[in-house]
Amino acid sequence: MLQKLKHSGTVPHMKKYYSIAFKFSILLSLSPVAQAAELFDAESVRLARAGSKGMIVADDAQAAEWGVDILRRGGNAIDAAVATAFGMAVTRPHFASLGGGGFLIFCPAPRAGKPSDCGVIDFREKAPGAAQKDMYLRNGKALSRLSQNGALASGVPGVTAGLLMALEKYGTMKRQELLSAPISWAQKGIRVSTNTEYAAKHRWNEMNAEARRVFGCNQTTRPCRAGEKLVQPDLARVLKAISKAGAAGFYEGNVGRKIASGIQAAGGIISMQDLSGYSPTVRTPVRGQFKGYEVVTMPPPSSGGTVLVQLLGYFDRAEKAGLLSQGFGSALSLHTQIHGMSLSFADRAEYMGDSDFHPVPLGRMLSENYLDERWKTFVPSRANFPDGPGVLLPEPQHTTHFSVIDSAGNAVAITETVNDNFGSGFVPPGTGIVMNNEMDDFSLQPGVPNLFGLVGAEANAIAPGKRPLSSMSPTIVRDSNGHARIVLGAAGGPRIITSVFQTLANRIQFGMSLVDSVAAARVHHQWKPSHVRIERNTFSPETQEKLRLLGYSLEAGNGLAVVHALERFPDGRVVGAPDPRGEGAAIAE
Ligand code: GLY
């Protein structure tokens, strides 16, 4: 199938990416994913890495290098992913802290010519045992500063338990080896990244004294600047305890006591019992089909996979109706995508939460009949929203996604987060651990928007031990033989889902290279607020005007999410595409 890219809908600074893809796309006649090797040329190497063995695409080059070192020592993709994650807990403490949580998908390479089962480990934070549905209400009003800042904002963290469970279930190496470099980095110091500097500046006023002591420079009078050295002796001790005792080194003993007593002394409710009782959950992935590929992605308590599969389903319907023929960036194609986003996020708000506590009607939400019915609301000549505008909130950067593949083709996608930059801003004294503010991902009150402007209902109300609804969408796309072909995910709250969707749409539907698919301009819509977020200086004024005429209210914003993706070709070559919106790197074995 010949795929021609239409790039006239974008403004010049994005054009250099599209011109590469366009130049090559007209020569190709293979299926879109098979085209990408040819679409990859010297100019785009600047943004990507190619190799024929393993690869890691992550937010931090030092941690990714460490993961690749583990691959070279004979480790598999899980060993490398666990090493990278512990590395980033040191190098990127503002989003990869052990005080956070996340999700992991693992798809082993096919065995004996048959696709293997993929596994999900859910290590999302849980509400503490003393949590109550109305714990953030005062005089009947939700106080989101309590769910966003300080000791009361944290759920029970899951990163350590999740990574160690993955290692035990699927890994081959000893945790002591994987933790060795991160421990020495915490002891000897790392160079602060631009991203960490930005995050610390953004949250400095809400940080407790201990967080400022740990992440401040110049006698803790100001946030450390990019390039300054940051030594984290308390965190080194925590990592050593984990190395020695496994998960108990974090959740029990000295470290567990310090976390619980530090939080309680500051008005929080996480107890030793909450910590020692925390366990990750093994889940079955959500699966969808898109143009002959299998999309393996996150089930609840993330909304990510369900919304992604719905979005791909609506996109497929748009294609069948001939609405995508004007190609990438055309107003009509964007209109179809935004309408799909509106339908899916309306479902998310009503139906989705932790399925261990509240039934999520996944079967119905993903059924072909249901998607057919919902898609009938698309009106080509105008926007057709169910509701009016809401509150548009600023863009935080606070999450991290990384994609790993090894030379055997085993693939891992991990997204983890502390929610906001530096999470709750709270570090329990003596631990060096940035605690999350994931409680804000619950619906504090029906209709009250969270940090990301998302609303929710009873399905996502607070309950002890329940996990707040997430948007994280680590995803693995497999071919019909069960080979992992694309491994991806993103940081960026609800924009994660729409950015993963658009990356796959660009790659598989529009036939762009992976690099171009990640870099291309994006839009985001989440039903409420009713604005459509559009990346500043990207789509042309003509395209934007057409969208306005259809009835969309556009809001220009900075980069929409940070996607880190890699693609493996049938001959074993791998291309990594870190998002140019972030500071990430692709490191090849
Ligand atoms: N904390 C943001 C999310 O999980 O979607």
Coordinates of C-alpha atoms and ligand atoms in Angstrom, one line a residue:
M1 CA 0.0 0.0 0.0
L2 CA 1.4 3.3 -1.0
Q3 CA 1.2 5.9 1.8
K4 CA 1.8 9.5 0.9
L5 CA 2.3 11.9 3.7
K6 CA 0.6 15.2 3.5
H7 CA 2.6 17.7 5.5
S8 CA 1.1 20.9 4.3
G9 CA -0.9 21.2 7.5
T10 CA 2.1 21.8 9.7
V11 CA 4.3 24.9 10.1
P12 CA 8.0 25.0 9.1
H13 CA 9.8 23.8 12.3
M14 CA 8.1 20.4 12.1
K15 CA 8.6 20.1 8.4
K16 CA 12.1 18.9 8.5
Y17 CA 10.9 15.7 10.2
Y18 CA 8.1 15.2 7.7
S19 CA 10.2 16.0 4.7
I20 CA 12.4 13.0 5.5
A21 CA 9.4 10.8 5.7
F22 CA 7.8 12.2 2.6
K23 CA 11.0 11.8 0.6
F24 CA 11.1 8.1 1.3
S25 CA 7.4 7.3 1.6
I26 CA 6.7 7.8 -2.1
L27 CA 9.3 5.1 -2.9
L28 CA 7.7 2.4 -0.7
S29 CA 5.1 -0.2 -1.3
L30 CA 5.3 -2.4 1.8
S31 CA 3.1 -2.3 4.8
P32 CA 3.6 0.8 7.0
V33 CA 5.6 -0.8 9.8
A34 CA 7.9 -2.6 7.3
Q35 CA 8.6 0.8 5.7
A36 CA 10.3 2.4 8.7
A37 CA 13.8 1.0 8.1
E38 CA 13.9 2.8 4.8
L39 CA 12.4 6.0 6.3
F40 CA 15.2 6.2 8.7
D41 CA 18.1 8.3 7.4
A42 CA 21.2 10.2 8.6
E43 CA 19.3 13.3 9.4
S44 CA 16.9 11.6 11.8
V45 CA 19.8 9.7 13.5
R46 CA 20.3 12.8 15.5
L47 CA 17.0 12.0 17.3
A48 CA 17.3 8.2 17.3
R49 CA 19.6 5.3 17.6
A50 CA 19.7 2.2 15.5
G51 CA 21.1 -1.2 16.4
S52 CA 20.6 -4.8 15.8
K53 CA 20.7 -6.0 19.5
G54 CA 19.0 -4.7 22.5
M55 CA 18.0 -1.1 23.1
I56 CA 16.6 1.2 25.8
V57 CA 14.8 4.5 25.1
A58 CA 14.5 6.4 28.4
D59 CA 14.4 9.9 29.9
D60 CA 17.9 9.6 31.2
A61 CA 21.0 8.5 29.3
Q62 CA 23.1 7.5 32.4
A63 CA 20.4 5.1 33.6
A64 CA 19.7 3.8 30.1
E65 CA 23.5 3.2 29.7
W66 CA 23.4 1.2 32.9
G67 CA 20.5 -0.9 31.6
V68 CA 22.3 -1.6 28.4
D69 CA 25.4 -2.5 30.4
I70 CA 23.2 -5.1 32.1
L71 CA 22.1 -6.4 28.6
R72 CA 25.8 -6.7 27.6
R73 CA 26.5 -8.7 30.8
G74 CA 23.9 -11.2 29.6
G75 CA 20.8 -9.8 31.3
N76 CA 17.4 -9.9 29.6
A77 CA 15.0 -7.0 29.0
I78 CA 13.5 -7.3 32.5
D79 CA 16.9 -7.2 34.2
A80 CA 17.8 -4.2 32.1
A81 CA 14.5 -2.4 32.8
V82 CA 14.8 -3.0 36.5
A83 CA 18.4 -1.7 36.5
T84 CA 17.3 1.4 34.5
A85 CA 14.4 2.1 36.9
F86 CA 16.6 1.9 40.0
G87 CA 19.1 4.1 38.1
M88 CA 16.5 6.7 37.4
A89 CA 15.4 6.7 41.0
V90 CA 18.8 8.3 41.6
T91 CA 19.3 10.4 38.4
R92 CA 15.7 11.6 38.0
P93 CA 14.3 11.7 41.6
H94 CA 11.6 14.2 40.7
F95 CA 9.6 11.6 38.7
A96 CA 11.2 8.2 39.1
S97 CA 11.4 8.2 42.9
L98 CA 11.0 5.0 44.9
G99 CA 8.1 6.9 46.5
G100 CA 6.0 6.5 43.4
G101 CA 4.3 3.8 41.5
G102 CA 3.7 2.5 37.9
F103 CA 2.9 -0.2 35.5
L104 CA 5.0 -2.7 33.6
I105 CA 4.1 -4.8 30.5
F106 CA 6.3 -7.7 29.5
C107 CA 6.0 -9.6 26.3
P108 CA 8.5 -12.4 25.9
A109 CA 9.6 -13.3 22.4
P110 CA 7.6 -16.0 20.7
R111 CA 8.6 -19.6 21.8
A112 CA 8.7 -22.5 19.3
G113 CA 7.1 -20.2 16.7
K114 CA 4.1 -19.4 19.0
P115 CA 3.3 -16.0 20.5
S116 CA 4.0 -15.9 24.2
D117 CA 1.6 -14.6 26.9
C118 CA 2.3 -11.0 27.9
G119 CA 2.2 -10.1 31.6
V120 CA 1.3 -6.9 33.4
I121 CA 2.6 -5.9 36.8
D122 CA 0.5 -3.2 38.5
F123 CA 2.6 -1.4 41.1
R124 CA 0.4 1.6 41.3
E125 CA 0.2 3.3 44.7
K126 CA -2.7 2.3 47.0
A127 CA -4.8 4.4 49.3
P128 CA -3.7 3.9 52.9
G129 CA -5.9 1.8 55.2
A130 CA -7.1 5.0 57.0
A131 CA -8.1 6.7 53.8
Q132 CA -11.7 7.9 53.6
K133 CA -13.9 8.9 50.7
D134 CA -14.3 12.5 51.9
M135 CA -10.8 12.9 53.4
Y136 CA -10.0 16.0 51.3
L137 CA -13.4 17.7 51.8
R138 CA -13.6 20.6 54.2
N139 CA -17.1 22.1 54.8
G140 CA -18.3 20.0 51.8
K141 CA -15.7 21.5 49.5
A142 CA -12.7 19.6 47.9
L143 CA -9.4 21.1 48.9
S144 CA -7.0 19.9 46.3
R145 CA -4.0 21.4 48.0
L146 CA -4.4 18.6 50.5
S147 CA -4.4 15.9 47.8
Q148 CA -1.5 17.6 46.0
N149 CA 0.9 18.9 48.6
G150 CA 2.4 17.4 51.7
A151 CA 2.2 14.2 53.8
L152 CA -1.5 13.6 53.3
A153 CA -1.2 13.5 49.5
S154 CA 0.6 10.2 49.2
G155 CA -0.6 6.7 48.4
V156 CA 1.4 3.7 49.5
P157 CA 4.3 3.6 47.1
G158 CA 4.8 0.6 44.8
V159 CA 8.0 1.0 42.8
T160 CA 10.3 -1.1 44.8
A161 CA 7.9 -4.0 45.2
G162 CA 6.9 -3.8 41.5
L163 CA 10.4 -3.9 40.2
L164 CA 11.5 -6.7 42.5
M165 CA 8.4 -8.7 41.6
A166 CA 9.3 -8.3 37.9
L167 CA 12.8 -9.4 38.5
E168 CA 11.7 -12.4 40.5
K169 CA 9.1 -13.5 37.9
Y170 CA 10.9 -12.8 34.7
G171 CA 14.4 -11.7 35.3
T172 CA 17.7 -13.6 35.5
M173 CA 20.1 -11.5 37.5
K174 CA 20.6 -10.7 41.2
R175 CA 19.2 -7.5 42.5
Q176 CA 22.5 -6.8 44.2
E177 CA 24.2 -6.4 40.8
L178 CA 21.4 -4.3 39.3
L179 CA 21.5 -1.9 42.3
S180 CA 25.3 -1.6 42.5
A181 CA 25.7 1.4 40.1
P182 CA 22.6 3.3 41.4
I183 CA 24.0 3.0 44.9
S184 CA 27.4 4.4 43.9
W185 CA 25.7 7.2 42.0
A186 CA 23.7 8.2 45.0
Q187 CA 26.8 8.1 47.2
K188 CA 29.2 9.9 44.8
G189 CA 26.7 12.3 43.2
I190 CA 25.0 12.8 39.9
R191 CA 24.7 15.9 37.7
V192 CA 21.3 17.5 38.0
S193 CA 19.4 17.5 34.8
T194 CA 17.6 20.5 33.2
N195 CA 14.3 18.7 33.8
T196 CA 15.1 18.2 37.5
E197 CA 16.1 21.9 37.9
Y198 CA 12.8 22.9 36.2
A199 CA 10.8 20.6 38.5
A200 CA 12.5 21.8 41.7
K201 CA 12.0 25.4 40.8
H202 CA 8.3 24.7 40.1
R203 CA 7.7 22.9 43.4
W204 CA 10.2 24.6 45.7
N205 CA 7.6 26.6 47.6
E206 CA 5.5 23.5 48.4
M207 CA 8.5 21.3 49.5
N208 CA 9.0 20.4 53.1
A209 CA 12.2 21.4 54.8
E210 CA 13.6 17.9 54.3
A211 CA 12.9 17.9 50.6
R212 CA 14.7 21.3 50.3
R213 CA 17.6 19.9 52.3
V214 CA 17.9 16.9 50.0
F215 CA 17.4 18.8 46.7
G216 CA 18.6 22.2 47.5
C217 CA 22.0 23.7 46.7
N218 CA 23.9 26.7 48.1
Q219 CA 23.2 25.6 51.7
T220 CA 19.7 24.6 50.6
T221 CA 18.7 28.2 49.9
R222 CA 17.7 27.4 46.3
P223 CA 16.9 24.5 44.0
C224 CA 20.0 22.9 42.5
R225 CA 20.7 24.0 38.9
A226 CA 21.3 21.8 35.9
G227 CA 24.9 20.5 36.0
E228 CA 25.4 20.9 39.7
K229 CA 26.4 17.9 41.7
L230 CA 23.7 16.2 43.8
V231 CA 24.8 13.6 46.4
Q232 CA 22.0 11.6 48.0
P233 CA 23.5 9.7 51.0
D234 CA 20.1 8.8 52.6
L235 CA 18.8 7.4 49.3
A236 CA 22.1 5.4 49.0
R237 CA 21.3 3.8 52.4
V238 CA 17.8 3.0 51.3
L239 CA 19.1 1.3 48.1
K240 CA 21.6 -0.6 50.1
A241 CA 18.8 -1.9 52.4
I242 CA 16.9 -3.0 49.3
S243 CA 20.0 -4.7 47.9
K244 CA 20.4 -6.6 51.2
A245 CA 16.9 -7.4 52.2
G246 CA 14.8 -7.0 49.0
A247 CA 11.4 -5.3 49.3
A248 CA 11.5 -5.7 53.1
G249 CA 14.5 -3.3 53.0
F250 CA 12.1 -0.6 51.8
Y251 CA 8.7 -1.5 53.3
E252 CA 9.9 -2.7 56.7
G253 CA 12.7 -2.1 59.2
N254 CA 14.5 1.2 59.5
V255 CA 13.4 2.6 56.2
G256 CA 9.8 1.6 56.6
R257 CA 9.7 3.1 60.1
K258 CA 11.2 6.4 58.9
I259 CA 8.7 6.7 56.0
A260 CA 5.7 6.0 58.2
S261 CA 6.8 8.1 61.2
G262 CA 7.9 11.0 59.0
I263 CA 4.6 11.0 57.2
Q264 CA 2.5 10.7 60.4
A265 CA 4.5 13.4 62.2
A266 CA 3.5 15.7 59.3
G267 CA -0.2 14.9 59.4
G268 CA -0.2 12.0 56.9
I269 CA -1.8 8.6 57.4
I270 CA 0.5 6.0 55.9
S271 CA 1.3 3.4 58.5
M272 CA 3.9 0.6 58.9
Q273 CA 1.0 -1.8 58.3
D274 CA 0.2 -0.1 55.0
L275 CA 3.8 -0.4 53.9
S276 CA 4.4 -4.0 54.9
G277 CA 1.1 -4.9 53.5
Y278 CA 1.7 -3.4 50.0
S279 CA 1.9 -5.9 47.2
P280 CA 1.9 -5.4 43.4
T281 CA -0.9 -7.1 41.4
V282 CA -0.4 -9.3 38.3
R283 CA -3.0 -8.4 35.7
T284 CA -4.1 -9.5 32.3
P285 CA -3.4 -6.9 29.6
V286 CA -6.1 -5.2 27.6
R287 CA -5.8 -6.2 23.9
G288 CA -6.9 -4.6 20.8
Q289 CA -6.4 -5.0 17.0
F290 CA -5.2 -2.2 14.7
K291 CA -4.6 -2.8 11.1
G292 CA -3.4 -6.4 11.6
Y293 CA -1.3 -5.6 14.7
E294 CA -2.1 -6.7 18.2
V295 CA -2.0 -3.8 20.7
V296 CA -1.1 -5.1 24.2
T297 CA -1.7 -2.4 26.8
M298 CA -2.7 -1.4 30.3
P299 CA -5.9 -2.6 32.0
P300 CA -7.5 -0.8 35.0
P301 CA -6.5 0.8 37.3
S302 CA -5.1 2.6 34.4
S303 CA -7.6 4.0 31.9
G304 CA -4.7 4.2 29.4
G305 CA -5.1 0.9 27.5
T306 CA -8.9 1.0 27.4
V307 CA -9.0 4.5 26.1
L308 CA -6.2 3.8 23.7
V309 CA -8.0 0.8 22.2
Q310 CA -11.2 2.8 21.9
L311 CA -9.3 5.6 20.2
L312 CA -7.8 3.2 17.7
G313 CA -11.2 1.7 17.1
Y314 CA -12.8 5.1 16.4
F315 CA -9.8 5.9 14.1
D316 CA -10.4 2.7 12.2
R317 CA -14.0 3.7 11.7
A318 CA -12.9 7.1 10.5
E319 CA -10.6 5.4 7.9
K320 CA -13.4 3.1 6.7
A321 CA -15.6 6.1 6.2
G322 CA -12.9 7.7 4.1
L323 CA -12.3 10.5 6.6
L324 CA -8.5 10.1 6.7
S325 CA -7.8 10.4 3.0
Q326 CA -6.4 14.0 3.4
G327 CA -3.7 12.5 5.6
F328 CA -1.8 13.6 8.7
G329 CA -2.5 17.1 10.0
S330 CA -5.5 17.7 7.9
A331 CA -8.4 19.4 9.7
L332 CA -10.7 16.5 8.9
S333 CA -8.3 13.9 10.3
L334 CA -7.8 16.0 13.4
H335 CA -11.6 16.4 13.8
T336 CA -12.1 12.6 13.7
Q337 CA -9.4 12.1 16.3
I338 CA -10.7 14.9 18.7
H339 CA -14.2 13.5 18.5
G340 CA -12.9 10.0 19.4
M341 CA -11.0 11.6 22.4
S342 CA -14.2 13.3 23.5
L343 CA -16.2 10.0 23.5
S344 CA -13.4 8.0 25.2
F345 CA -12.7 10.5 28.0
A346 CA -16.4 10.9 28.7
D347 CA -16.5 7.1 29.3
R348 CA -13.3 7.3 31.4
A349 CA -14.9 9.9 33.7
E350 CA -18.0 7.8 34.3
Y351 CA -17.0 4.2 34.2
M352 CA -13.4 3.9 35.1
G353 CA -11.6 3.3 38.4
D354 CA -9.8 0.4 40.2
S355 CA -11.5 -2.7 38.9
D356 CA -10.7 -4.5 42.2
F357 CA -13.1 -2.2 43.9
H358 CA -15.6 -1.1 41.3
P359 CA -16.7 -3.1 38.2
V360 CA -15.4 -1.5 35.1
P361 CA -17.5 -2.5 32.0
L362 CA -14.5 -3.2 29.9
G363 CA -16.2 -5.8 27.6
R364 CA -18.9 -3.3 26.8
M365 CA -16.6 -0.3 26.4
L366 CA -14.4 -2.2 23.9
S367 CA -17.1 -4.1 22.0
E368 CA -17.4 -3.4 18.3
N369 CA -21.1 -2.7 18.6
Y370 CA -20.6 -0.1 21.3
L371 CA -17.9 1.6 19.4
D372 CA -20.1 1.6 16.3
E373 CA -22.9 3.2 18.2
R374 CA -20.8 5.8 19.8
W375 CA -19.1 6.7 16.5
K376 CA -22.4 7.5 15.0
T377 CA -22.3 10.8 16.9
F378 CA -19.5 12.0 14.7
V379 CA -20.7 14.9 12.5
P380 CA -18.3 15.8 9.7
S381 CA -19.4 19.4 9.5
R382 CA -19.1 20.4 13.2
A383 CA -17.8 19.5 16.7
N384 CA -20.4 17.6 18.6
F385 CA -19.4 17.8 22.3
P386 CA -21.7 16.6 25.0
D387 CA -20.7 19.6 27.3
G388 CA -19.3 23.1 27.8
P389 CA -15.8 24.3 28.7
G390 CA -14.1 23.6 32.1
V391 CA -10.9 24.6 33.7
L392 CA -7.6 24.3 31.8
L393 CA -4.7 23.6 34.1
P394 CA -1.0 24.1 33.5
E395 CA 1.3 21.4 32.1
P396 CA 3.4 19.6 34.7
Q397 CA 6.2 17.1 33.8
H398 CA 6.3 14.4 36.4
T399 CA 6.2 11.0 34.9
T400 CA 8.6 8.8 33.1
H401 CA 8.2 6.1 30.5
F402 CA 10.9 3.8 29.2
S403 CA 10.9 1.0 26.5
V404 CA 13.4 -1.9 26.5
I405 CA 14.0 -4.7 24.1
D406 CA 16.8 -7.3 24.2
S407 CA 18.5 -9.2 21.4
A408 CA 16.1 -12.1 21.8
G409 CA 13.1 -9.8 21.2
N410 CA 11.8 -9.8 24.8
A411 CA 10.1 -6.4 25.3
V412 CA 9.3 -4.4 28.4
A413 CA 7.3 -1.1 28.6
I414 CA 7.3 0.7 32.0
T415 CA 5.7 3.9 33.0
E416 CA 6.1 5.2 36.5
T417 CA 5.4 8.4 38.3
V418 CA 5.1 10.3 41.5
N419 CA 2.2 12.3 39.8
D420 CA 3.3 15.9 40.0
N421 CA 6.9 17.3 39.8
F422 CA 8.5 16.0 43.1
G423 CA 5.2 14.3 43.9
S424 CA 3.7 15.7 47.1
G425 CA 6.9 17.7 47.7
F426 CA 7.3 15.7 50.8
V427 CA 10.5 13.7 51.8
P428 CA 10.2 11.7 55.0
P429 CA 13.2 12.8 57.1
G430 CA 16.3 10.7 56.7
T431 CA 15.1 8.7 53.6
G432 CA 15.8 10.9 50.6
I433 CA 12.6 9.5 49.1
V434 CA 10.3 11.8 47.2
M435 CA 6.7 10.8 48.1
N436 CA 4.0 10.8 45.5
N437 CA 0.8 12.8 45.5
E438 CA -1.2 10.1 43.7
M439 CA -4.2 10.5 46.0
D440 CA -5.1 13.4 43.7
D441 CA -5.8 11.0 40.9
F442 CA -8.9 9.8 42.8
S443 CA -12.1 11.7 42.2
L444 CA -12.2 13.9 45.3
Q445 CA -15.8 14.8 44.6
P446 CA -17.9 14.1 41.5
G447 CA -17.2 16.7 38.8
V448 CA -14.2 18.3 40.7
P449 CA -11.2 18.4 38.3
N450 CA -7.9 17.0 39.5
L451 CA -4.4 18.3 38.8
F452 CA -4.9 17.4 35.1
G453 CA -8.4 18.8 34.8
L454 CA -9.8 15.2 34.8
V455 CA -13.2 14.6 36.4
G456 CA -14.5 11.3 37.7
A457 CA -17.3 9.6 39.5
E458 CA -18.1 6.9 42.0
A459 CA -16.0 4.4 40.2
N460 CA -12.9 6.4 41.1
A461 CA -13.9 7.5 44.6
I462 CA -11.4 7.0 47.5
A463 CA -11.5 3.8 49.5
P464 CA -8.8 2.1 51.7
G465 CA -6.4 0.0 49.7
K466 CA -7.9 1.2 46.4
R467 CA -5.7 2.4 43.5
P468 CA -6.4 5.8 41.9
L469 CA -7.3 5.7 38.2
S470 CA -4.3 6.4 36.0
S471 CA -3.7 7.3 32.4
M472 CA -0.4 5.6 32.1
S473 CA -0.3 3.5 29.0
P474 CA 2.8 1.3 28.6
T475 CA 2.0 -0.5 25.3
I476 CA 3.6 -3.2 23.2
V477 CA 2.4 -3.7 19.6
R478 CA 3.0 -7.2 18.2
D479 CA 2.7 -8.6 14.7
S480 CA 0.6 -11.6 13.9
N481 CA 3.5 -14.0 14.8
G482 CA 3.7 -12.5 18.3
H483 CA 6.9 -10.6 17.7
A484 CA 7.1 -7.3 19.6
R485 CA 7.4 -4.6 16.9
I486 CA 6.7 -1.3 18.7
V487 CA 7.3 -0.7 22.4
L488 CA 6.1 2.7 23.7
G489 CA 4.5 4.8 26.3
A490 CA 4.7 8.4 27.6
A491 CA 4.8 10.9 30.4
G492 CA 2.1 13.6 30.6
G493 CA -1.0 12.7 32.5
P494 CA -4.1 12.2 30.3
R495 CA -2.0 13.4 27.3
I496 CA -0.2 10.1 27.6
I497 CA -3.1 8.2 26.1
T498 CA -3.7 10.6 23.3
S499 CA 0.0 10.9 22.5
V500 CA 0.5 7.1 22.4
F501 CA -2.6 6.9 20.2
Q502 CA -1.3 9.6 17.8
T503 CA 2.2 8.0 17.6
L504 CA 0.6 4.7 16.6
A505 CA -1.7 6.4 14.2
N506 CA 1.2 8.2 12.6
R507 CA 3.3 5.1 12.3
I508 CA 0.7 2.5 11.3
Q509 CA -2.0 4.5 9.6
F510 CA 0.0 7.4 8.0
G511 CA 3.2 5.4 7.4
M512 CA 5.6 7.8 9.0
S513 CA 8.9 6.6 10.4
L514 CA 8.9 6.0 14.1
V515 CA 11.1 9.0 14.7
D516 CA 8.7 11.2 12.8
S517 CA 5.7 9.6 14.4
V518 CA 7.0 10.6 17.8
A519 CA 8.1 14.1 16.8
A520 CA 5.0 15.0 14.9
A521 CA 2.7 17.7 16.2
R522 CA -0.1 16.5 18.4
V523 CA -3.5 17.6 19.7
H524 CA -5.2 16.5 23.0
H525 CA -8.8 16.5 24.1
Q526 CA -10.3 14.9 27.2
W527 CA -14.0 15.7 27.0
K528 CA -13.8 18.0 30.0
P529 CA -12.5 20.7 29.8
S530 CA -14.0 21.1 26.3
H531 CA -10.9 22.9 24.8
V532 CA -8.7 21.1 22.4
R533 CA -5.1 21.5 23.4
I534 CA -2.9 22.0 20.3
E535 CA 0.8 22.2 20.3
R536 CA 2.0 25.7 19.9
N537 CA 3.5 26.6 16.5
T538 CA 2.7 23.3 14.9
F539 CA -0.5 22.9 12.8
S540 CA -0.9 25.6 10.2
P541 CA -3.2 28.6 10.8
E542 CA -5.4 27.3 8.0
T543 CA -5.9 23.9 9.7
Q544 CA -6.6 25.6 13.0
E545 CA -9.1 27.9 11.4
K546 CA -10.9 24.9 9.9
L547 CA -11.1 23.3 13.3
R548 CA -12.5 26.5 14.8
L549 CA -15.1 26.6 12.1
L550 CA -16.1 23.1 13.0
G551 CA -16.8 24.4 16.5
Y552 CA -13.6 23.4 18.4
S553 CA -12.2 25.9 20.9
L554 CA -8.4 25.6 20.5
E555 CA -5.9 26.2 23.3
A556 CA -2.2 26.5 22.3
G557 CA 0.1 24.7 24.7
N558 CA 3.6 23.5 25.0
G559 CA 4.7 20.0 24.2
L560 CA 2.0 17.4 24.7
A561 CA 3.5 14.5 26.6
V562 CA 6.9 12.9 26.1
V563 CA 6.7 9.6 24.2
H564 CA 9.7 7.2 24.3
A565 CA 9.3 4.5 21.6
L566 CA 11.4 1.8 19.9
E567 CA 10.7 -0.4 16.9
R568 CA 12.1 -3.8 16.1
F569 CA 12.1 -5.0 12.5
P570 CA 11.7 -8.6 11.5
D571 CA 15.5 -8.8 10.7
G572 CA 16.3 -7.9 14.3
R573 CA 17.3 -4.2 13.7
V574 CA 16.0 -1.8 16.3
V575 CA 15.3 1.9 16.0
G576 CA 14.8 4.0 19.1
A577 CA 12.9 7.3 19.1
P578 CA 13.2 9.4 22.2
D579 CA 10.7 12.3 22.1
P580 CA 12.5 15.6 21.1
R581 CA 10.1 17.3 23.6
G582 CA 12.1 15.6 26.4
E583 CA 15.7 15.0 27.4
G584 CA 15.6 11.3 26.6
A585 CA 18.1 9.1 24.9
A586 CA 18.1 5.8 22.9
I587 CA 21.0 3.6 23.9
A588 CA 21.8 0.6 21.8
E589 CA 23.5 -2.5 23.1
Ligands
GLY1 N1 -0.5 10.3 37.9 C1 -1.0 10.4 36.6 C2 -1.5 9.2 36.1 O1 -1.3 8.1 36.6 O2 -2.2 9.2 35.1

